[in-house]
PDB file of C-alpha atoms in Angstrom:
ATOM      1  CA  MET A 360      88.499  60.418  41.273  1.00  0.00           C
ATOM      2  CA  PHE A 361      91.534  62.353  41.968  1.00  0.00           C
ATOM      3  CA  THR A 362      93.504  63.321  45.116  1.00  0.00           C
ATOM      4  CA  ILE A 363      95.561  66.326  45.694  1.00  0.00           C
ATOM      5  CA  GLY A 364      99.155  66.079  46.724  1.00  0.00           C
ATOM      6  CA  ILE A 365     101.038  68.939  48.174  1.00  0.00           C
ATOM      7  CA  ASP A 366     104.834  69.189  48.823  1.00  0.00           C
ATOM      8  CA  ILE A 367     105.976  71.930  51.228  1.00  0.00           C
ATOM      9  CA  GLY A 368     109.449  72.611  50.334  1.00  0.00           C
ATOM     10  CA  GLY A 369     112.096  75.257  51.476  1.00  0.00           C
ATOM     11  CA  THR A 370     111.649  77.377  48.780  1.00  0.00           C
ATOM     12  CA  LYS A 371     108.227  76.227  46.725  1.00  0.00           C
ATOM     13  CA  ILE A 372     105.143  74.627  47.455  1.00  0.00           C
ATOM     14  CA  ALA A 373     104.338  72.064  44.633  1.00  0.00           C
ATOM     15  CA  ALA A 374     100.808  70.564  44.220  1.00  0.00           C
ATOM     16  CA  GLY A 375      98.795  68.629  41.636  1.00  0.00           C
ATOM     17  CA  LEU A 376      96.146  66.250  41.036  1.00  0.00           C
ATOM     18  CA  VAL A 377      97.372  62.733  41.674  1.00  0.00           C
ATOM     19  CA  ALA A 378      95.283  59.843  39.831  1.00  0.00           C
ATOM     20  CA  SER A 379      94.961  56.384  41.032  1.00  0.00           C
ATOM     21  CA  ASP A 380      97.938  55.096  38.592  1.00  0.00           C
ATOM     22  CA  GLY A 381     100.076  57.814  40.084  1.00  0.00           C
ATOM     23  CA  SER A 382      99.937  60.259  36.958  1.00  0.00           C
ATOM     24  CA  LEU A 383      99.820  63.937  37.783  1.00  0.00           C
ATOM     25  CA  HIS A 384      97.473  66.319  36.320  1.00  0.00           C
ATOM     26  CA  ARG A 385      97.012  70.255  36.666  1.00  0.00           C
ATOM     27  CA  GLN A 386     100.165  70.644  38.272  1.00  0.00           C
ATOM     28  CA  THR A 387     101.104  74.172  39.905  1.00  0.00           C
ATOM     29  CA  ARG A 388     103.482  75.685  42.595  1.00  0.00           C
ATOM     30  CA  VAL A 389     103.921  78.768  44.529  1.00  0.00           C
ATOM     31  CA  ALA A 390     106.786  80.253  46.640  1.00  0.00           C
ATOM     32  CA  THR A 391     107.256  79.117  50.162  1.00  0.00           C
ATOM     33  CA  SER A 392     106.592  81.840  52.603  1.00  0.00           C
ATOM     34  CA  THR A 393     108.430  81.785  56.114  1.00  0.00           C
ATOM     35  CA  SER A 394     105.182  82.684  57.785  1.00  0.00           C
ATOM     36  CA  SER A 395     103.264  79.844  59.020  1.00  0.00           C
ATOM     37  CA  ASP A 396      99.976  81.548  58.338  1.00  0.00           C
ATOM     38  CA  GLU A 397     100.824  82.258  54.873  1.00  0.00           C
ATOM     39  CA  ILE A 398     101.688  78.808  54.199  1.00  0.00           C
ATOM     40  CA  VAL A 399      98.264  77.632  55.541  1.00  0.00           C
ATOM     41  CA  GLY A 400      96.714  80.061  53.279  1.00  0.00           C
ATOM     42  CA  ALA A 401      98.756  79.100  50.365  1.00  0.00           C
ATOM     43  CA  VAL A 402      97.910  75.194  50.841  1.00  0.00           C
ATOM     44  CA  VAL A 403      94.146  76.244  51.325  1.00  0.00           C
ATOM     45  CA  GLN A 404      94.306  78.243  47.973  1.00  0.00           C
ATOM     46  CA  LEU A 405      96.277  75.609  46.119  1.00  0.00           C
ATOM     47  CA  VAL A 406      93.365  72.975  47.172  1.00  0.00           C
ATOM     48  CA  ARG A 407      90.553  75.374  45.980  1.00  0.00           C
ATOM     49  CA  GLU A 408      92.341  75.914  42.511  1.00  0.00           C
ATOM     50  CA  LEU A 409      92.893  72.264  42.024  1.00  0.00           C
ATOM     51  CA  SER A 410      89.550  71.224  43.012  1.00  0.00           C
ATOM     52  CA  ASP A 411      87.702  73.325  40.821  1.00  0.00           C
ATOM     53  CA  GLY A 412      86.040  71.426  38.128  1.00  0.00           C
ATOM     54  CA  ALA A 413      87.736  68.075  39.410  1.00  0.00           C
ATOM     55  CA  GLN A 414      86.321  64.990  41.518  1.00  0.00           C
ATOM     56  CA  VAL A 415      88.593  65.339  44.465  1.00  0.00           C
ATOM     57  CA  SER A 416      88.256  62.756  47.344  1.00  0.00           C
ATOM     58  CA  ALA A 417      91.207  63.507  49.613  1.00  0.00           C
ATOM     59  CA  VAL A 418      94.315  65.776  50.095  1.00  0.00           C
ATOM     60  CA  GLY A 419      97.786  64.725  51.001  1.00  0.00           C
ATOM     61  CA  VAL A 420     100.198  67.238  52.334  1.00  0.00           C
ATOM     62  CA  ALA A 421     103.966  66.627  52.797  1.00  0.00           C
ATOM     63  CA  ALA A 422     106.393  68.538  54.413  1.00  0.00           C
ATOM     64  CA  ALA A 423     110.052  68.351  55.581  1.00  0.00           C
ATOM     65  CA  GLY A 424     110.261  67.913  59.338  1.00  0.00           C
ATOM     66  CA  PHE A 425     109.150  65.641  62.231  1.00  0.00           C
ATOM     67  CA  VAL A 426     105.628  64.510  61.828  1.00  0.00           C
ATOM     68  CA  ASP A 427     103.429  63.272  64.338  1.00  0.00           C
ATOM     69  CA  HIS A 428     100.823  61.282  62.113  1.00  0.00           C
ATOM     70  CA  GLU A 429      98.415  60.553  64.786  1.00  0.00           C
ATOM     71  CA  ARG A 430      97.961  64.283  65.924  1.00  0.00           C
ATOM     72  CA  GLY A 431      98.413  65.765  62.817  1.00  0.00           C
ATOM     73  CA  THR A 432     101.586  68.052  63.988  1.00  0.00           C
ATOM     74  CA  ILE A 433     104.879  69.064  62.594  1.00  0.00           C
ATOM     75  CA  SER A 434     108.151  70.415  64.026  1.00  0.00           C
ATOM     76  CA  SER A 435     110.536  71.787  61.390  1.00  0.00           C
ATOM     77  CA  PRO A 436     114.067  73.017  61.333  1.00  0.00           C
ATOM     78  CA  ASN A 437     113.473  74.581  58.070  1.00  0.00           C
ATOM     79  CA  ILE A 438     110.024  76.582  58.825  1.00  0.00           C
ATOM     80  CA  ALA A 439     109.088  78.066  62.292  1.00  0.00           C
ATOM     81  CA  TRP A 440     107.220  75.182  63.155  1.00  0.00           C
ATOM     82  CA  ARG A 441     107.273  73.557  66.618  1.00  0.00           C
ATOM     83  CA  ASP A 442     104.330  71.188  66.994  1.00  0.00           C
ATOM     84  CA  GLU A 443     102.396  72.935  64.725  1.00  0.00           C
ATOM     85  CA  PRO A 444      99.140  71.588  64.011  1.00  0.00           C
ATOM     86  CA  LEU A 445      99.111  71.919  60.438  1.00  0.00           C
ATOM     87  CA  ARG A 446      96.705  69.139  59.586  1.00  0.00           C
ATOM     88  CA  ASP A 447      93.862  70.577  61.449  1.00  0.00           C
ATOM     89  CA  ARG A 448      94.653  74.140  60.474  1.00  0.00           C
ATOM     90  CA  VAL A 449      94.397  73.147  56.821  1.00  0.00           C
ATOM     91  CA  LYS A 450      91.186  71.035  57.316  1.00  0.00           C
ATOM     92  CA  ALA A 451      89.277  73.861  59.105  1.00  0.00           C
ATOM     93  CA  GLU A 452      89.417  75.625  55.784  1.00  0.00           C
ATOM     94  CA  ILE A 453      88.495  72.794  53.328  1.00  0.00           C
ATOM     95  CA  ASP A 454      85.860  70.167  52.996  1.00  0.00           C
ATOM     96  CA  LEU A 455      88.055  67.229  52.310  1.00  0.00           C
ATOM     97  CA  PRO A 456      89.665  64.368  54.300  1.00  0.00           C
ATOM     98  CA  LEU A 457      93.622  65.502  54.669  1.00  0.00           C
ATOM     99  CA  VAL A 458      96.574  63.200  55.559  1.00  0.00           C
ATOM    100  CA  LEU A 459      99.755  64.817  56.750  1.00  0.00           C
ATOM    101  CA  GLU A 460     103.201  63.182  55.978  1.00  0.00           C
ATOM    102  CA  ASN A 461     106.847  63.588  55.946  1.00  0.00           C
ATOM    103  CA  ASP A 462     108.146  64.594  52.718  1.00  0.00           C
ATOM    104  CA  ALA A 463     110.932  61.740  52.631  1.00  0.00           C
ATOM    105  CA  ASN A 464     108.031  59.100  53.609  1.00  0.00           C
ATOM    106  CA  ALA A 465     106.002  60.636  50.805  1.00  0.00           C
ATOM    107  CA  ALA A 466     108.672  60.240  48.290  1.00  0.00           C
ATOM    108  CA  GLY A 467     109.654  57.069  49.094  1.00  0.00           C
ATOM    109  CA  TRP A 468     106.037  55.771  49.245  1.00  0.00           C
ATOM    110  CA  ALA A 469     105.918  57.070  45.624  1.00  0.00           C
ATOM    111  CA  GLU A 470     108.796  55.232  44.515  1.00  0.00           C
ATOM    112  CA  TYR A 471     107.521  52.153  46.077  1.00  0.00           C
ATOM    113  CA  ARG A 472     104.149  52.241  44.389  1.00  0.00           C
ATOM    114  CA  PHE A 473     104.984  53.583  41.010  1.00  0.00           C
ATOM    115  CA  GLY A 474     108.844  54.073  40.573  1.00  0.00           C
ATOM    116  CA  ALA A 475     111.941  52.436  41.167  1.00  0.00           C
ATOM    117  CA  GLY A 476     110.618  50.001  43.847  1.00  0.00           C
ATOM    118  CA  ARG A 477     107.297  48.933  42.366  1.00  0.00           C
ATOM    119  CA  ASP A 478     108.360  45.578  41.700  1.00  0.00           C
ATOM    120  CA  VAL A 479     109.222  44.575  45.289  1.00  0.00           C
ATOM    121  CA  LYS A 480     107.757  44.261  48.713  1.00  0.00           C
ATOM    122  CA  SER A 481     110.453  45.914  50.860  1.00  0.00           C
ATOM    123  CA  MET A 482     112.454  48.818  50.077  1.00  0.00           C
ATOM    124  CA  VAL A 483     114.520  51.670  51.500  1.00  0.00           C
ATOM    125  CA  MET A 484     114.707  55.199  50.116  1.00  0.00           C
ATOM    126  CA  LEU A 485     117.465  57.205  50.701  1.00  0.00           C
ATOM    127  CA  THR A 486     117.334  61.028  49.364  1.00  0.00           C
ATOM    128  CA  MET A 487     120.966  62.751  49.185  1.00  0.00           C
ATOM    129  CA  GLY A 488     119.908  66.286  49.253  1.00  0.00           C
ATOM    130  CA  THR A 489     120.883  69.176  51.713  1.00  0.00           C
ATOM    131  CA  GLY A 490     120.546  66.318  54.231  1.00  0.00           C
ATOM    132  CA  ILE A 491     119.623  62.692  54.040  1.00  0.00           C
ATOM    133  CA  GLY A 492     116.014  61.825  53.804  1.00  0.00           C
ATOM    134  CA  GLY A 493     114.734  58.239  54.541  1.00  0.00           C
ATOM    135  CA  ALA A 494     111.699  56.211  54.052  1.00  0.00           C
ATOM    136  CA  VAL A 495     111.161  52.370  54.587  1.00  0.00           C
ATOM    137  CA  VAL A 496     108.442  50.464  53.238  1.00  0.00           C
ATOM    138  CA  SER A 497     108.084  46.711  54.528  1.00  0.00           C
ATOM    139  CA  GLU A 498     105.588  44.294  52.957  1.00  0.00           C
ATOM    140  CA  GLY A 499     103.595  47.170  51.589  1.00  0.00           C
ATOM    141  CA  VAL A 500     103.531  49.010  55.001  1.00  0.00           C
ATOM    142  CA  LEU A 501     105.230  52.506  55.389  1.00  0.00           C
ATOM    143  CA  HIS A 502     107.156  52.524  58.725  1.00  0.00           C
ATOM    144  CA  ARG A 503     106.449  55.418  60.724  1.00  0.00           C
ATOM    145  CA  GLY A 504     107.342  54.303  64.292  1.00  0.00           C
ATOM    146  CA  ALA A 505     105.344  55.066  67.440  1.00  0.00           C
ATOM    147  CA  THR A 506     104.429  58.673  66.797  1.00  0.00           C
ATOM    148  CA  GLY A 507     105.467  58.980  62.932  1.00  0.00           C
ATOM    149  CA  MET A 508     109.050  60.182  63.518  1.00  0.00           C
ATOM    150  CA  GLY A 509     110.508  56.952  62.618  1.00  0.00           C
ATOM    151  CA  ALA A 510     112.828  56.230  59.336  1.00  0.00           C
ATOM    152  CA  GLU A 511     114.911  59.250  59.936  1.00  0.00           C
ATOM    153  CA  LEU A 512     117.703  57.471  58.503  1.00  0.00           C
ATOM    154  CA  GLY A 513     119.811  60.402  57.839  1.00  0.00           C
ATOM    155  CA  HIS A 514     120.321  60.665  61.732  1.00  0.00           C
ATOM    156  CA  VAL A 515     121.746  57.229  62.196  1.00  0.00           C
ATOM    157  CA  ARG A 516     125.180  57.447  63.805  1.00  0.00           C
ATOM    158  CA  PHE A 517     128.080  57.206  61.363  1.00  0.00           C
ATOM    159  CA  GLU A 518     130.972  58.062  63.350  1.00  0.00           C
ATOM    160  CA  ARG A 519     131.260  58.493  67.207  1.00  0.00           C
ATOM    161  CA  ASN A 520     131.814  61.922  68.565  1.00  0.00           C
ATOM    162  CA  GLY A 521     131.981  62.813  64.734  1.00  0.00           C
ATOM    163  CA  LEU A 522     130.774  65.990  62.925  1.00  0.00           C
ATOM    164  CA  LEU A 523     128.073  68.298  64.605  1.00  0.00           C
ATOM    165  CA  CYS A 524     124.618  67.828  62.972  1.00  0.00           C
ATOM    166  CA  GLY A 525     121.932  70.233  62.656  1.00  0.00           C
ATOM    167  CA  CYS A 526     119.718  67.743  64.837  1.00  0.00           C
ATOM    168  CA  GLY A 527     122.201  68.535  67.864  1.00  0.00           C
ATOM    169  CA  GLN A 528     123.811  65.028  67.636  1.00  0.00           C
ATOM    170  CA  ARG A 529     127.439  64.322  66.366  1.00  0.00           C
ATOM    171  CA  GLY A 530     128.337  61.978  63.589  1.00  0.00           C
ATOM    172  CA  CYS A 531     125.064  61.326  61.703  1.00  0.00           C
ATOM    173  CA  ILE A 532     125.243  59.859  58.420  1.00  0.00           C
ATOM    174  CA  GLU A 533     123.646  63.099  56.544  1.00  0.00           C
ATOM    175  CA  GLN A 534     127.098  64.760  57.669  1.00  0.00           C
ATOM    176  CA  TYR A 535     129.267  62.178  55.349  1.00  0.00           C
ATOM    177  CA  ALA A 536     126.978  61.318  52.440  1.00  0.00           C
ATOM    178  CA  SER A 537     124.530  64.359  51.662  1.00  0.00           C
ATOM    179  CA  GLY A 538     124.958  67.080  48.990  1.00  0.00           C
ATOM    180  CA  ARG A 539     126.232  69.432  51.668  1.00  0.00           C
ATOM    181  CA  ALA A 540     129.086  66.679  52.638  1.00  0.00           C
ATOM    182  CA  LEU A 541     129.856  66.359  49.101  1.00  0.00           C
ATOM    183  CA  GLN A 542     130.599  69.932  48.851  1.00  0.00           C
ATOM    184  CA  ARG A 543     132.600  69.909  52.132  1.00  0.00           C
ATOM    185  CA  VAL A 544     134.813  66.728  50.884  1.00  0.00           C
ATOM    186  CA  ALA A 545     135.502  68.684  47.603  1.00  0.00           C
ATOM    187  CA  ASN A 546     136.712  71.581  49.366  1.00  0.00           C
ATOM    188  CA  GLU A 547     138.854  69.491  51.444  1.00  0.00           C
ATOM    189  CA  LEU A 548     140.261  68.029  48.449  1.00  0.00           C
ATOM    190  CA  ALA A 549     140.924  71.494  46.811  1.00  0.00           C
ATOM    191  CA  ASP A 550     142.846  72.629  50.027  1.00  0.00           C
ATOM    192  CA  ALA A 551     145.040  69.549  49.793  1.00  0.00           C
ATOM    193  CA  GLY A 552     145.952  70.019  46.332  1.00  0.00           C
ATOM    194  CA  GLY A 553     147.038  67.099  44.065  1.00  0.00           C
ATOM    195  CA  ILE A 554     143.960  65.388  42.805  1.00  0.00           C
ATOM    196  CA  GLY A 555     141.946  68.466  43.905  1.00  0.00           C
ATOM    197  CA  VAL A 556     143.733  71.173  41.964  1.00  0.00           C
ATOM    198  CA  VAL A 557     140.864  71.440  39.344  1.00  0.00           C
ATOM    199  CA  LEU A 558     138.507  71.809  42.247  1.00  0.00           C
ATOM    200  CA  ALA A 559     140.567  74.481  43.500  1.00  0.00           C
ATOM    201  CA  GLU A 560     140.989  76.287  40.401  1.00  0.00           C
ATOM    202  CA  ARG A 561     136.893  76.215  39.740  1.00  0.00           C
ATOM    203  CA  ARG A 562     136.563  77.713  43.573  1.00  0.00           C
ATOM    204  CA  ALA A 563     139.010  80.332  42.811  1.00  0.00           C
ATOM    205  CA  ARG A 564     137.209  81.184  39.658  1.00  0.00           C
ATOM    206  CA  ASP A 565     133.435  80.930  41.061  1.00  0.00           C
ATOM    207  CA  GLY A 566     133.802  81.716  44.593  1.00  0.00           C
ATOM    208  CA  ASP A 567     132.762  78.463  45.948  1.00  0.00           C
ATOM    209  CA  ILE A 568     132.407  74.618  44.708  1.00  0.00           C
ATOM    210  CA  ALA A 569     128.863  74.263  43.870  1.00  0.00           C
ATOM    211  CA  GLY A 570     127.280  70.667  43.892  1.00  0.00           C
ATOM    212  CA  HIS A 571     126.559  70.983  39.761  1.00  0.00           C
ATOM    213  CA  THR A 572     130.307  72.112  39.198  1.00  0.00           C
ATOM    214  CA  ILE A 573     131.217  68.608  41.127  1.00  0.00           C
ATOM    215  CA  SER A 574     128.864  66.729  39.009  1.00  0.00           C
ATOM    216  CA  GLU A 575     130.154  68.287  35.888  1.00  0.00           C
ATOM    217  CA  LEU A 576     133.746  67.823  36.740  1.00  0.00           C
ATOM    218  CA  ALA A 577     132.866  63.934  37.807  1.00  0.00           C
ATOM    219  CA  LEU A 578     131.402  63.383  34.601  1.00  0.00           C
ATOM    220  CA  ALA A 579     134.210  64.726  32.770  1.00  0.00           C
ATOM    221  CA  GLY A 580     136.426  62.261  34.842  1.00  0.00           C
ATOM    222  CA  ASP A 581     138.165  64.846  36.997  1.00  0.00           C
ATOM    223  CA  ARG A 582     139.873  62.521  39.522  1.00  0.00           C
ATOM    224  CA  GLY A 583     139.264  65.040  42.502  1.00  0.00           C
ATOM    225  CA  ALA A 584     135.491  65.357  41.819  1.00  0.00           C
ATOM    226  CA  LEU A 585     135.223  61.374  41.093  1.00  0.00           C
ATOM    227  CA  GLU A 586     137.092  60.974  44.782  1.00  0.00           C
ATOM    228  CA  ALA A 587     134.627  63.331  46.550  1.00  0.00           C
ATOM    229  CA  VAL A 588     131.432  61.605  45.072  1.00  0.00           C
ATOM    230  CA  ARG A 589     133.105  58.112  45.831  1.00  0.00           C
ATOM    231  CA  SER A 590     133.626  59.279  49.288  1.00  0.00           C
ATOM    232  CA  VAL A 591     130.145  60.274  50.106  1.00  0.00           C
ATOM    233  CA  SER A 592     128.664  57.358  48.127  1.00  0.00           C
ATOM    234  CA  ALA A 593     130.855  54.759  50.062  1.00  0.00           C
ATOM    235  CA  ALA A 594     129.753  56.383  53.314  1.00  0.00           C
ATOM    236  CA  LEU A 595     126.043  55.639  52.570  1.00  0.00           C
ATOM    237  CA  GLY A 596     126.831  52.325  51.124  1.00  0.00           C
ATOM    238  CA  GLU A 597     128.557  51.574  54.708  1.00  0.00           C
ATOM    239  CA  THR A 598     125.330  52.430  56.421  1.00  0.00           C
ATOM    240  CA  CYS A 599     123.124  50.676  54.144  1.00  0.00           C
ATOM    241  CA  GLY A 600     125.186  47.349  55.494  1.00  0.00           C
ATOM    242  CA  SER A 601     124.175  48.560  58.932  1.00  0.00           C
ATOM    243  CA  PHE A 602     120.535  49.020  57.588  1.00  0.00           C
ATOM    244  CA  HIS A 603     120.576  45.303  56.166  1.00  0.00           C
ATOM    245  CA  ALA A 604     121.327  44.057  59.355  1.00  0.00           C
ATOM    246  CA  ILE A 605     118.030  45.429  60.763  1.00  0.00           C
ATOM    247  CA  LEU A 606     115.670  45.626  57.762  1.00  0.00           C
ATOM    248  CA  GLU A 607     117.078  43.518  54.963  1.00  0.00           C
ATOM    249  CA  PRO A 608     114.967  45.284  52.324  1.00  0.00           C
ATOM    250  CA  GLN A 609     114.999  43.772  48.627  1.00  0.00           C
ATOM    251  CA  ARG A 610     115.922  47.313  47.435  1.00  0.00           C
ATOM    252  CA  TYR A 611     117.708  50.563  48.206  1.00  0.00           C
ATOM    253  CA  VAL A 612     116.170  53.343  46.096  1.00  0.00           C
ATOM    254  CA  ILE A 613     118.566  56.333  46.011  1.00  0.00           C
ATOM    255  CA  GLY A 614     117.270  59.935  45.076  1.00  0.00           C
ATOM    256  CA  GLY A 615     118.174  63.606  45.599  1.00  0.00           C
ATOM    257  CA  GLY A 616     120.557  65.721  43.598  1.00  0.00           C
ATOM    258  CA  VAL A 617     123.470  63.568  43.775  1.00  0.00           C
ATOM    259  CA  SER A 618     121.975  60.659  42.642  1.00  0.00           C
ATOM    260  CA  ALA A 619     121.615  62.067  39.096  1.00  0.00           C
ATOM    261  CA  LEU A 620     125.305  60.770  38.856  1.00  0.00           C
ATOM    262  CA  GLY A 621     123.758  57.395  38.533  1.00  0.00           C
ATOM    263  CA  GLU A 622     126.564  54.522  38.444  1.00  0.00           C
ATOM    264  CA  LEU A 623     129.365  56.996  39.770  1.00  0.00           C
ATOM    265  CA  VAL A 624     127.188  56.996  42.927  1.00  0.00           C
ATOM    266  CA  LEU A 625     125.856  53.295  42.972  1.00  0.00           C
ATOM    267  CA  ALA A 626     129.169  51.520  42.174  1.00  0.00           C
ATOM    268  CA  PRO A 627     131.066  52.835  45.393  1.00  0.00           C
ATOM    269  CA  MET A 628     127.807  52.271  47.323  1.00  0.00           C
ATOM    270  CA  ARG A 629     127.779  48.409  46.252  1.00  0.00           C
ATOM    271  CA  ASP A 630     131.407  48.057  47.108  1.00  0.00           C
ATOM    272  CA  ALA A 631     130.912  49.481  50.491  1.00  0.00           C
ATOM    273  CA  PHE A 632     127.810  47.461  51.250  1.00  0.00           C
ATOM    274  CA  LEU A 633     129.752  44.266  50.354  1.00  0.00           C
ATOM    275  CA  VAL A 634     132.327  45.095  52.763  1.00  0.00           C
ATOM    276  CA  HIS A 635     130.032  46.232  55.808  1.00  0.00           C
ATOM    277  CA  SER A 636     127.023  44.317  55.411  1.00  0.00           C
ATOM    278  CA  PRO A 637     126.221  41.140  57.683  1.00  0.00           C
ATOM    279  CA  MET A 638     128.462  38.301  56.535  1.00  0.00           C
ATOM    280  CA  HIS A 639     129.794  40.288  53.663  1.00  0.00           C
ATOM    281  CA  GLN A 640     126.439  39.521  51.843  1.00  0.00           C
ATOM    282  CA  LYS A 641     126.889  40.495  48.072  1.00  0.00           C
ATOM    283  CA  PRO A 642     124.453  42.929  46.731  1.00  0.00           C
ATOM    284  CA  VAL A 643     121.945  41.044  44.174  1.00  0.00           C
ATOM    285  CA  ALA A 644     121.232  42.537  40.668  1.00  0.00           C
ATOM    286  CA  GLY A 645     118.959  45.580  41.249  1.00  0.00           C
ATOM    287  CA  MET A 646     119.398  45.805  45.003  1.00  0.00           C
ATOM    288  CA  PHE A 647     120.629  49.499  44.386  1.00  0.00           C
ATOM    289  CA  GLN A 648     118.719  51.671  41.825  1.00  0.00           C
ATOM    290  CA  ILE A 649     118.278  55.320  41.099  1.00  0.00           C
ATOM    291  CA  ALA A 650     114.927  57.117  42.150  1.00  0.00           C
ATOM    292  CA  GLU A 651     112.715  57.354  39.176  1.00  0.00           C
ATOM    293  CA  LEU A 652     110.172  60.129  39.912  1.00  0.00           C
ATOM    294  CA  VAL A 653     112.665  63.010  40.684  1.00  0.00           C
ATOM    295  CA  ASN A 654     110.910  66.138  41.720  1.00  0.00           C
ATOM    296  CA  ASP A 655     107.288  64.738  41.572  1.00  0.00           C
ATOM    297  CA  ALA A 656     107.905  62.048  44.261  1.00  0.00           C
ATOM    298  CA  GLY A 657     106.700  64.149  47.159  1.00  0.00           C
ATOM    299  CA  VAL A 658     103.376  65.192  45.237  1.00  0.00           C
ATOM    300  CA  ILE A 659     102.557  61.867  44.055  1.00  0.00           C
ATOM    301  CA  GLY A 660     103.436  60.173  47.276  1.00  0.00           C
ATOM    302  CA  ALA A 661     101.127  62.599  49.360  1.00  0.00           C
ATOM    303  CA  GLY A 662      98.245  62.178  47.098  1.00  0.00           C
ATOM    304  CA  ASP A 663      98.460  58.531  47.031  1.00  0.00           C
ATOM    305  CA  LEU A 664      98.775  58.070  50.674  1.00  0.00           C
ATOM    306  CA  ALA A 665      95.819  60.276  51.082  1.00  0.00           C
ATOM    307  CA  ARG A 666      93.864  58.093  48.754  1.00  0.00           C
ATOM    308  CA  GLN A 667      95.145  54.945  50.698  1.00  0.00           C
ATOM    309  CA  GLU A 668      94.260  56.115  54.038  1.00  0.00           C
ATOM    310  CA  THR A 669      91.133  57.690  53.578  1.00  0.00           C
ATOM    311  CA  ASN A 670      89.363  55.156  51.450  1.00  0.00           C
TER     312      ASN A 670
END
């Protein structure tokens, strides 16, 4: 018996049949429309296609935004959704139980169940993408908060009266430790010269400094790119010190595009955590790990949550 996991992203909607062991079968994807009606239609069509000839017990839908788990509504800065009753709109077209979840929660749940957190009881997932996605699992329970909007870890205050965030507040950690923050720091280093000279040269040649350019230069040992990576990683590690005072998870799992740099990200995080954690707690072996499921985590997590919550 399968479930269907669907991950609605800014550019694509990914879907697949999810087995009880977390393996994916019959994967497919379509482009994400800017129209809410067309997104609902695409999700319904994906469910019908994947259900054809397969035994399916439930559907899980993950999307970026603030999800009210009980009401099944979502508000999103990326799609024109404001208290959109997405769960009920899709359920009206399909004859299957449906669970709606925040995409970071879904990805974190997948890592906890089948990925880098499968051997621990408590875990924090942090995704270094355009922003910072977060998920908290404690003793096998996914933390959602009173209405489902909890664990928005990217919007924890890192600097008082700091950089303006898309959420309307200032100083959120995602302005200092995300992929977008990495590009900003790289441009600042390019402007300053010195170790940023190669970054400046690449910007002059390409017109900007893309994330993959910074990664390429960092892996090649360029001092400017390495400093940009160190800066954003240290900011996130420092914030993990604050998280630890409240949550004390056994593991921090780091995902998103920046995490592909592996130890170049983890080493500065561990160093900053040591300085800023309660009583300067030393990270134990395996406390910081790179996510394992990469782009499939949202689909797998959505499908598995649907299985867990509708049985």
